[in-house]
Short mmCIF file of C-alpha atoms in Angstrom, two decimals:
data_model
loop_
_atom_site.label_atom_id
_atom_site.label_comp_id
_atom_site.label_asym_id
_atom_site.label_seq_id
_atom_site.Cartn_x
_atom_site.Cartn_y
_atom_site.Cartn_z
CA MET A 1 276.05 194.79 28.63
CA ASP A 2 275.62 197.76 30.69
CA ARG A 3 274.97 199.82 27.78
CA ARG A 4 272.41 197.43 26.52
CA ARG A 5 270.88 197.67 30.00
CA GLN A 6 270.96 201.35 29.76
CA TRP A 7 269.65 201.50 26.36
CA SER A 8 266.70 198.98 27.34
CA ALA A 9 266.14 201.12 30.30
CA VAL A 10 265.97 204.44 28.10
CA CYS A 11 263.74 202.55 25.60
CA ALA A 12 261.56 201.52 28.43
CA VAL A 13 261.38 205.03 29.63
CA LEU A 14 260.71 206.30 26.29
CA LEU A 15 258.16 203.76 25.78
CA LEU A 16 256.59 204.29 29.14
CA SER A 17 256.61 208.18 28.40
CA ALA A 18 255.08 207.57 24.95
CA LEU A 19 252.31 205.48 26.45
CA LEU A 20 251.78 208.37 28.93
CA ALA A 21 251.61 210.78 26.20
CA VAL A 22 249.44 208.65 24.20
CA ALA A 23 247.00 208.06 27.29
CA SER A 24 246.95 211.80 28.02
CA SER A 25 246.38 212.63 24.55
CA GLN A 26 243.43 210.38 24.62
CA SER A 27 242.04 211.41 28.04
CA PRO A 28 241.16 215.00 27.15
CA PRO A 29 238.73 213.78 24.35
CA LYS A 30 237.08 211.40 26.81
CA ALA A 31 236.44 214.42 28.99
CA GLN A 32 235.26 216.39 26.15
CA ALA A 33 232.90 213.44 25.07
CA ALA A 34 231.69 213.41 28.65
CA LYS A 35 230.98 217.16 28.56
CA PRO A 36 228.47 216.55 25.71
CA ALA A 37 226.97 213.59 27.50
CA ALA A 38 226.12 216.03 30.38
CA PRO A 39 224.19 218.27 28.16
CA ARG A 40 222.43 215.50 26.10
CA PRO A 41 220.49 214.36 29.16
CA THR A 42 219.45 218.00 30.05
CA ALA A 43 218.67 218.74 26.30
CA ARG A 44 216.47 215.47 26.07
CA PRO A 45 214.01 216.52 28.79
CA ALA A 46 213.88 220.07 27.37
CA ARG A 47 213.67 219.21 23.89
CA ARG A 48 211.98 215.69 23.49
CA PRO A 49 209.97 216.77 20.48
CA SER A 50 213.34 217.68 18.64
CA ILE A 51 214.84 214.29 19.68
CA LYS A 52 211.66 212.61 18.54
CA PRO A 53 211.73 213.82 14.92
CA PRO A 54 215.36 212.50 14.37
CA ALA A 55 214.32 208.97 13.66
CA PRO A 56 216.90 206.13 13.54
CA LYS A 57 216.94 206.37 9.81
CA PRO A 58 219.55 209.16 9.68
CA PRO A 59 221.60 208.24 12.72
CA VAL A 60 224.98 209.34 11.39
CA GLN A 61 223.75 213.01 10.96
CA LYS A 62 221.98 213.23 14.20
CA PRO A 63 225.08 212.60 16.36
CA SER A 64 226.67 215.53 14.06
CA SER A 65 223.91 217.94 15.13
CA PRO A 66 224.80 217.66 18.85
CA ALA A 67 228.49 217.98 17.84
CA THR A 68 227.72 221.29 16.40
CA ARG A 69 226.05 222.27 19.71
CA GLN A 70 229.11 221.12 21.63
CA THR A 71 231.61 223.00 19.49
CA PRO A 72 230.27 226.51 20.71
CA ARG A 73 230.82 225.34 24.29
CA PRO A 74 234.42 224.13 24.04
CA SER A 75 235.49 226.87 21.58
CA ALA A 76 238.93 226.71 22.76
CA SER A 77 239.41 223.26 21.66
CA PRO A 78 241.16 222.81 18.26
CA ALA A 79 239.06 222.22 15.06
CA PRO A 80 240.64 218.92 14.39
CA LYS A 81 239.31 217.38 17.61
CA PRO A 82 235.55 217.47 16.73
CA PRO A 83 236.41 214.98 13.76
CA SER A 84 238.13 212.73 16.51
CA PRO A 85 234.73 211.92 18.11
CA PRO A 86 233.64 210.12 15.12
CA ALA A 87 236.64 208.00 15.67
CA ALA A 88 235.11 207.91 19.35
CA SER A 89 232.16 206.27 17.69
CA PRO A 90 232.36 203.49 20.09
CA ALA A 91 231.03 206.15 22.62
CA SER A 92 228.24 207.01 19.99
CA LYS A 93 227.29 203.30 19.63
CA PRO A 94 225.20 203.45 22.89
CA PRO A 95 222.80 205.91 20.85
CA PRO A 96 222.36 203.16 18.17
CA ALA A 97 220.78 201.17 21.30
CA ALA A 98 218.35 204.01 21.67
CA PRO A 99 217.07 203.98 18.17
CA ALA A 100 216.29 200.27 18.63
CA PRO A 101 213.49 200.87 21.11
CA ALA A 102 210.68 202.34 19.14
CA PRO A 103 209.47 204.83 21.75
CA THR A 104 210.97 207.59 19.61
CA GLN A 105 208.56 206.72 16.85
CA LYS A 106 205.44 206.31 18.94
CA PRO A 107 205.56 209.76 20.55
CA SER A 108 205.99 211.20 16.90
CA PRO A 109 202.59 210.01 15.70
CA PRO A 110 200.82 211.55 18.76
CA PRO A 111 202.04 215.31 18.46
CA ALA A 112 200.40 215.47 14.90
CA PRO A 113 196.84 214.31 16.11
CA LYS A 114 197.04 216.53 19.44
CA PRO A 115 197.51 219.82 17.57
CA SER A 116 194.84 218.92 15.20
CA PRO A 117 191.88 218.46 17.75
CA PRO A 118 192.49 222.10 19.07
CA THR A 119 191.54 223.29 15.60
CA PRO A 120 187.94 221.75 15.48
CA SER A 121 187.13 223.16 18.96
CA PRO A 122 186.72 226.94 17.69
CA PRO A 123 183.90 225.99 15.34
CA PRO A 124 181.59 225.31 18.23
CA PRO A 125 181.61 228.88 19.42
CA ALA A 126 180.62 229.74 16.11
CA GLN A 127 177.51 227.66 16.30
CA LYS A 128 176.41 229.32 19.53
CA PRO A 129 175.77 232.76 17.93
CA SER A 130 173.48 231.00 15.44
CA ALA A 131 171.26 230.10 18.47
CA PRO A 132 169.84 233.49 18.90
CA PRO A 133 166.71 232.68 16.92
CA THR A 134 165.44 233.42 20.44
CA PRO A 135 164.48 236.98 19.48
CA PRO A 136 161.46 235.83 17.48
CA PRO A 137 159.68 234.41 20.65
CA ALA A 138 160.34 237.73 22.29
CA SER A 139 158.91 239.70 19.42
CA ALA A 140 155.99 237.27 19.37
CA HIS A 141 155.31 237.89 22.95
CA ASN A 142 155.40 241.74 22.62
CA SER A 143 152.99 241.52 19.71
CA SER A 144 149.71 242.10 21.27
CA PRO A 145 147.19 243.14 18.78
CA THR A 146 144.81 244.85 21.05
CA SER A 147 147.31 247.00 22.86
CA SER A 148 149.47 247.89 20.00
CA SER A 149 146.71 248.89 17.82
CA LEU A 150 145.34 251.01 20.74
CA GLY A 151 148.50 252.78 21.40
CA LEU A 152 149.02 251.12 24.60
CA SER A 153 152.20 249.37 25.87
CA LEU A 154 153.11 247.16 28.65
CA SER A 155 156.27 249.16 29.10
CA PHE A 156 154.56 252.65 28.84
CA TYR A 157 155.92 253.92 32.24
CA ALA A 158 159.12 252.21 32.09
CA LEU A 159 161.22 255.47 31.86
CA SER A 160 158.59 258.17 33.15
CA CYS A 161 157.46 256.06 36.33
CA PRO A 162 158.92 252.69 36.50
CA GLY A 163 157.36 251.90 40.04
CA VAL A 164 153.74 252.72 39.04
CA GLU A 165 152.73 248.94 39.07
CA LEU A 166 154.12 248.05 42.41
CA ALA A 167 152.95 251.33 43.97
CA VAL A 168 149.19 250.46 43.01
CA SER A 169 149.74 246.85 44.03
CA ASN A 170 150.87 247.92 47.58
CA VAL A 171 148.05 250.27 47.87
CA VAL A 172 145.44 247.52 47.01
CA ARG A 173 147.11 244.92 49.34
CA SER A 174 146.94 247.35 52.15
CA ALA A 175 143.38 248.35 51.69
CA SER A 176 142.14 244.86 51.09
CA ASN A 177 143.86 243.65 54.26
CA LEU A 178 142.03 246.28 56.12
CA ASP A 179 138.70 245.68 54.39
CA PRO A 180 138.16 242.36 52.74
CA THR A 181 135.30 243.90 50.44
CA ILE A 182 137.77 246.09 48.67
CA PRO A 183 138.72 243.56 46.00
CA GLY A 184 135.11 243.05 44.86
CA LYS A 185 134.56 246.70 44.83
CA LEU A 186 137.55 247.43 42.65
CA LEU A 187 136.73 244.74 40.14
CA ARG A 188 133.16 246.13 39.80
CA LEU A 189 134.43 249.62 39.46
CA VAL A 190 136.38 248.84 36.24
CA PHE A 191 133.45 247.20 34.66
CA HIS A 192 131.28 250.31 35.25
CA ASP A 193 133.99 252.46 34.11
CA CYS A 194 134.90 250.63 30.83
CA PHE A 195 131.25 249.73 29.68
CA VAL A 196 130.36 253.57 29.69
CA GLU A 197 132.44 255.66 27.27
CA GLY A 198 135.43 253.22 27.59
CA CYS A 199 138.07 253.00 30.14
CA ASP A 200 138.70 256.58 30.91
CA ALA A 201 137.95 257.21 34.55
CA SER A 202 134.89 259.14 33.86
CA VAL A 203 133.20 257.12 36.62
CA LEU A 204 135.60 258.77 39.14
CA ILE A 205 134.49 262.32 38.46
CA GLN A 206 132.23 263.75 41.07
CA GLY A 207 129.81 266.50 40.31
CA ASN A 208 126.16 267.05 39.43
CA ASP A 209 124.83 264.83 36.62
CA SER A 210 128.18 262.73 36.62
CA GLU A 211 128.36 259.12 36.11
CA ARG A 212 128.57 258.75 39.80
CA THR A 213 125.05 260.00 40.30
CA ASP A 214 123.20 257.50 38.31
CA PRO A 215 121.45 254.84 40.37
CA ALA A 216 123.38 252.12 38.86
CA ASN A 217 126.54 253.61 40.36
CA LEU A 218 125.35 254.64 43.84
CA SER A 219 126.56 251.30 45.32
CA LEU A 220 129.98 251.46 43.74
CA GLY A 221 133.02 251.47 46.05
CA GLY A 222 136.84 251.55 46.17
CA PHE A 223 137.19 255.28 45.20
CA ASN A 224 139.38 255.73 48.26
CA VAL A 225 141.74 253.16 47.05
CA ILE A 226 142.10 254.77 43.67
CA ASP A 227 142.68 258.40 45.16
CA GLU A 228 145.33 256.77 47.66
CA ALA A 229 147.28 255.39 44.81
CA LYS A 230 146.94 258.64 42.82
CA ARG A 231 148.23 260.62 45.71
CA LEU A 232 151.23 258.41 46.17
CA LEU A 233 151.91 258.54 42.41
CA GLU A 234 151.78 262.18 41.97
CA ALA A 235 154.34 262.71 44.71
CA VAL A 236 156.69 260.55 42.92
CA CYS A 237 155.81 261.05 39.26
CA PRO A 238 153.61 264.06 39.12
CA ALA A 239 151.29 264.58 36.12
CA THR A 240 152.51 261.21 34.57
CA VAL A 241 150.17 258.10 35.54
CA SER A 242 146.47 258.56 34.44
CA CYS A 243 143.47 257.74 36.82
CA SER A 244 142.27 255.37 34.07
CA ASP A 245 145.45 253.15 34.20
CA ILE A 246 145.18 253.15 38.11
CA VAL A 247 141.58 251.68 37.89
CA VAL A 248 142.71 249.10 35.52
CA LEU A 249 145.69 248.08 37.55
CA ALA A 250 143.84 248.06 40.82
CA ALA A 251 141.23 245.70 39.37
CA ARG A 252 144.04 243.55 37.98
CA ASP A 253 145.68 243.50 41.51
CA ALA A 254 142.34 242.83 43.23
CA VAL A 255 142.10 239.69 41.30
CA THR A 256 145.42 238.56 42.04
CA PHE A 257 145.32 239.33 45.77
CA THR A 258 142.32 237.08 46.12
CA GLY A 259 144.02 234.03 44.22
CA GLY A 260 143.43 234.78 40.69
CA PRO A 261 145.68 235.11 37.74
CA SER A 262 148.12 238.05 37.43
CA VAL A 263 147.70 239.00 33.87
CA PRO A 264 149.80 241.44 32.09
CA VAL A 265 148.29 245.04 31.66
CA SER A 266 148.96 247.37 28.77
CA LEU A 267 149.06 251.11 29.95
CA GLY A 268 149.01 254.46 28.30
CA ARG A 269 145.47 255.57 28.70
CA ARG A 270 144.33 258.98 29.24
CA ASP A 271 141.51 260.35 31.42
CA SER A 272 138.33 261.79 30.06
CA LEU A 273 137.21 265.49 30.39
CA VAL A 274 133.51 264.68 30.57
CA SER A 275 131.30 262.54 32.80
CA LEU A 276 127.50 262.30 32.22
CA ALA A 277 125.00 260.28 34.06
CA SER A 278 123.02 260.33 30.87
CA ASN A 279 125.66 257.79 29.25
CA VAL A 280 125.13 255.18 31.98
CA ARG A 281 121.80 253.66 31.47
CA ARG A 282 122.22 252.77 27.84
CA SER A 283 125.54 251.36 28.34
CA ILE A 284 125.53 249.37 31.67
CA ILE A 285 124.33 245.82 32.00
CA ASP A 286 121.18 245.59 34.10
CA THR A 287 120.75 242.83 36.57
CA GLY A 288 117.39 241.86 34.84
CA PHE A 289 118.96 241.31 31.45
CA SER A 290 118.37 238.00 29.54
CA VAL A 291 121.23 236.33 27.72
CA ASP A 292 120.21 237.97 24.40
CA ALA A 293 120.12 241.27 25.87
CA MET A 294 123.60 240.96 27.28
CA ALA A 295 124.89 239.29 24.19
CA ALA A 296 123.73 242.23 22.14
CA SER A 297 125.33 244.77 24.73
CA PHE A 298 128.53 243.05 24.53
CA ALA A 299 128.68 242.61 20.86
CA SER A 300 128.10 246.41 20.49
CA LYS A 301 131.51 246.77 22.13
CA GLY A 302 133.18 244.21 20.22
CA LEU A 303 133.05 241.59 22.88
CA THR A 304 131.98 237.99 22.41
CA MET A 305 129.57 235.32 24.15
CA ASP A 306 132.71 233.72 25.59
CA ASP A 307 133.71 237.16 27.02
CA LEU A 308 130.19 237.33 28.49
CA VAL A 309 130.57 234.05 30.38
CA THR A 310 134.12 234.81 31.40
CA LEU A 311 133.70 238.29 32.77
CA SER A 312 130.64 237.25 34.44
CA GLY A 313 132.98 235.04 36.55
CA GLY A 314 134.12 238.26 38.13
CA HIS A 315 131.17 237.52 40.36
CA THR A 316 133.15 234.86 42.02
CA ILE A 317 134.41 237.81 44.54
CA GLY A 318 132.38 240.42 46.25
CA SER A 319 128.84 240.81 47.38
CA ALA A 320 125.48 242.40 46.28
CA HIS A 321 122.76 244.28 48.02
CA CYS A 322 119.40 242.38 48.33
CA SER A 323 117.88 245.12 46.34
CA THR A 324 119.82 244.07 43.12
CA PHE A 325 118.11 240.71 43.09
CA ARG A 326 114.59 241.63 44.81
CA GLU A 327 112.86 240.73 41.58
CA ARG A 328 113.82 237.04 41.71
CA PHE A 329 111.35 236.84 44.85
CA ARG A 330 107.78 237.29 45.48
CA PRO A 331 105.75 237.00 48.79
CA ASP A 332 103.44 233.92 49.11
CA ALA A 333 100.15 233.69 50.76
CA ASN A 334 101.75 233.61 54.16
CA GLY A 335 103.97 236.79 53.51
CA SER A 336 107.06 234.56 53.02
CA MET A 337 109.43 235.25 50.21
CA VAL A 338 109.73 232.44 47.71
CA PRO A 339 111.80 232.46 44.45
CA VAL A 340 109.91 233.50 41.16
CA ASP A 341 112.47 231.10 39.25
CA GLY A 342 111.71 227.60 39.93
CA THR A 343 115.38 226.62 38.82
CA MET A 344 116.88 228.32 42.00
CA ASN A 345 117.98 225.82 44.49
CA THR A 346 115.38 225.66 47.33
CA ASP A 347 117.98 225.82 50.24
CA TYR A 348 119.69 228.56 48.53
CA ALA A 349 116.56 230.47 48.21
CA THR A 350 115.54 230.09 51.72
CA ALA A 351 118.89 231.29 52.90
CA LEU A 352 118.74 234.45 50.72
CA ALA A 353 115.15 235.17 51.83
CA ARG A 354 116.39 234.88 55.32
CA ALA A 355 119.41 237.16 54.83
CA CYS A 356 117.27 239.70 53.02
CA ALA A 357 114.22 239.73 55.43
CA ALA A 358 115.77 242.63 57.74
CA SER A 359 116.40 245.25 55.07
CA GLY A 360 116.74 245.60 51.48
CA SER A 361 120.19 247.12 51.92
CA ALA A 362 121.61 244.09 53.54
CA THR A 363 124.39 242.28 51.41
CA VAL A 364 124.99 238.68 50.59
CA ASP A 365 127.89 237.00 48.96
CA CYS A 366 127.68 236.75 45.11
CA ASP A 367 129.56 233.41 45.27
CA GLU A 368 128.16 231.33 47.96
CA GLY A 369 130.91 229.76 50.01
CA SER A 370 133.75 231.30 48.00
CA ALA A 371 133.28 234.90 47.86
CA ALA A 372 136.79 235.89 49.09
CA THR A 373 138.45 233.79 46.77
CA PHE A 374 138.90 234.24 42.93
CA ASP A 375 138.20 230.91 41.42
CA ASN A 376 135.85 228.79 39.43
CA ARG A 377 133.36 227.78 42.12
CA TYR A 378 131.09 230.55 40.78
CA PHE A 379 130.38 228.38 37.71
CA GLY A 380 129.68 225.20 39.71
CA ASN A 381 127.19 227.11 41.79
CA LEU A 382 125.41 228.24 38.70
CA LEU A 383 125.04 224.46 37.52
CA GLU A 384 123.61 223.94 41.11
CA GLY A 385 120.94 226.57 40.82
CA ARG A 386 122.89 229.06 43.21
CA GLY A 387 123.32 231.96 40.97
CA LEU A 388 122.64 235.07 42.97
CA LEU A 389 121.43 237.83 40.11
CA ARG A 390 119.29 236.89 37.38
CA THR A 391 122.16 237.66 34.96
CA ASP A 392 124.11 234.89 36.63
CA ALA A 393 121.16 232.33 36.59
CA VAL A 394 120.15 232.75 33.00
CA LEU A 395 123.75 231.69 31.76
CA VAL A 396 122.67 228.10 32.39
CA GLN A 397 119.49 228.50 30.58
CA ASN A 398 121.11 229.33 27.22
CA ALA A 399 122.67 226.12 25.44
CA ALA A 400 125.73 228.16 24.26
CA THR A 401 126.50 229.95 27.36
CA ARG A 402 125.85 226.78 29.58
CA ALA A 403 128.44 224.72 27.53
CA THR A 404 130.96 227.42 28.50
CA VAL A 405 129.88 227.38 32.11
CA ALA A 406 130.19 223.80 32.42
CA ALA A 407 133.72 223.82 30.87
CA PHE A 408 134.75 226.57 33.36
CA ALA A 409 133.22 224.57 36.36
CA GLN A 410 135.46 221.51 35.31
CA SER A 411 138.73 223.52 34.65
CA GLN A 412 139.79 226.38 36.63
CA GLU A 413 142.83 226.73 34.60
CA SER A 414 140.64 227.22 31.32
CA PHE A 415 138.85 229.87 33.18
CA PHE A 416 141.91 231.66 34.07
CA ARG A 417 143.27 231.49 30.65
CA SER A 418 140.01 232.92 29.31
CA TRP A 419 139.90 235.54 31.97
CA ALA A 420 143.37 237.07 31.02
CA SER A 421 142.37 237.63 27.35
CA SER A 422 138.70 238.74 28.02
CA PHE A 423 140.17 241.21 30.78
CA ALA A 424 142.62 242.58 28.24
CA ARG A 425 139.63 243.11 25.79
CA LEU A 426 137.52 244.81 28.41
CA THR A 427 140.12 247.16 29.46
CA GLY A 428 140.84 248.25 25.93
CA LEU A 429 137.42 249.49 25.25
CA GLY A 430 137.23 253.14 24.17
CA VAL A 431 140.54 254.20 25.43
CA LYS A 432 141.96 257.63 24.92
CA THR A 433 145.59 258.03 23.94
CA GLY A 434 147.98 260.46 22.49
CA SER A 435 146.52 264.05 22.76
CA ASP A 436 142.99 262.89 23.60
CA GLY A 437 141.83 263.61 27.24
CA GLU A 438 144.31 264.52 29.90
CA ILE A 439 146.43 263.31 32.80
CA ARG A 440 144.26 264.30 35.91
CA ARG A 441 146.13 265.56 38.94
CA LEU A 442 143.09 264.64 41.14
CA CYS A 443 141.00 261.61 40.04
CA SER A 444 137.62 262.96 41.25
CA SER A 445 137.84 266.26 39.07
CA VAL A 446 139.11 267.38 35.74
CA ASN A 447 142.34 269.63 35.64
CA GLY A 448 141.14 273.32 36.28
CA GLY A 449 137.79 272.14 37.35
#
């Protein structure tokens, strides 16, 4: 009995040790299985796309891929133990629960569309370069037939004297602030220069028998403004800017200063070498001209009837001496001055007679009530019989010119548009470019004179 007990005790001990051995042999795989479990959560957030592709269809091969990842980490473990994890498939049974939820299949479709949208996005930038058909407008804007054909350019001084327009504008503004009659004088000056032998500053030259000595030019003014602008430009850009360009710029700025349109001016004119009084009378418009006579003079210079009416609108600023319209009055039996032209407004005629009674050298505004502002009031005054000069009044006595006068009286915008084109044609008359003429250093005399 004692032996049996001892034997049973020994068997129990052996059984217990066997169980312990079995338990100890099975516990390491569980620890190793736990180790791969730890990397799986870390691998899942980092490689969600890699887990997404393995669909539940090949569940047996997917666990094998993690096993290969686990083998390098527990490299010391014997090779036979990796096959044991398949035996531990009970631990891998939780993954089959993971394939059951379809989230793994839902994310898989999105990745395919997401990369595809970026590819269409590059084409839009390819269409943007196609938008630069904007250059055609620019070229159309630069194409001014009058200036290009004459050898003039809007950017003529862009490199040689880029500040020329600002310099002239500042001089005109300063002079006009000191003397409100300056804008009208500068505008009249460009007319008298361009209508005689072209826009070449010949009217500026002083001397015997020069254009300035003709009776039609004795009342001209604004020469001091041109001279001041020339002195300033000679200090900055010596022997570069012509006096003829300064005359044109000053007239343009005079219009702008008094509220008129600022029009682009093409530059590049050169100054004349000659100025003769004998050229004035046959070229200038006389204050006693009829519409037909003025139209013939304009046509000889390539200007139209519309240009005639439009440029007459320059009388909207400035004043005139009483001697320039004296022929429009005659003394009556009582010695009072009465208008010869019955179309003149009676009140306006009385006011003019009173203003000129003291002296024929007195001056009156060309545009009653608006002589300091460049606007379309001048044309409204013509329709009311308040035109100062005979050349103004006859514009409403001709059917063709009266229609244009009426149109400008109704629309200042229409007048301004027409002024821009007519002024460009006026200042393109008879210009000298290239090797013709010279660039005067002093506007009142030729170089070396």
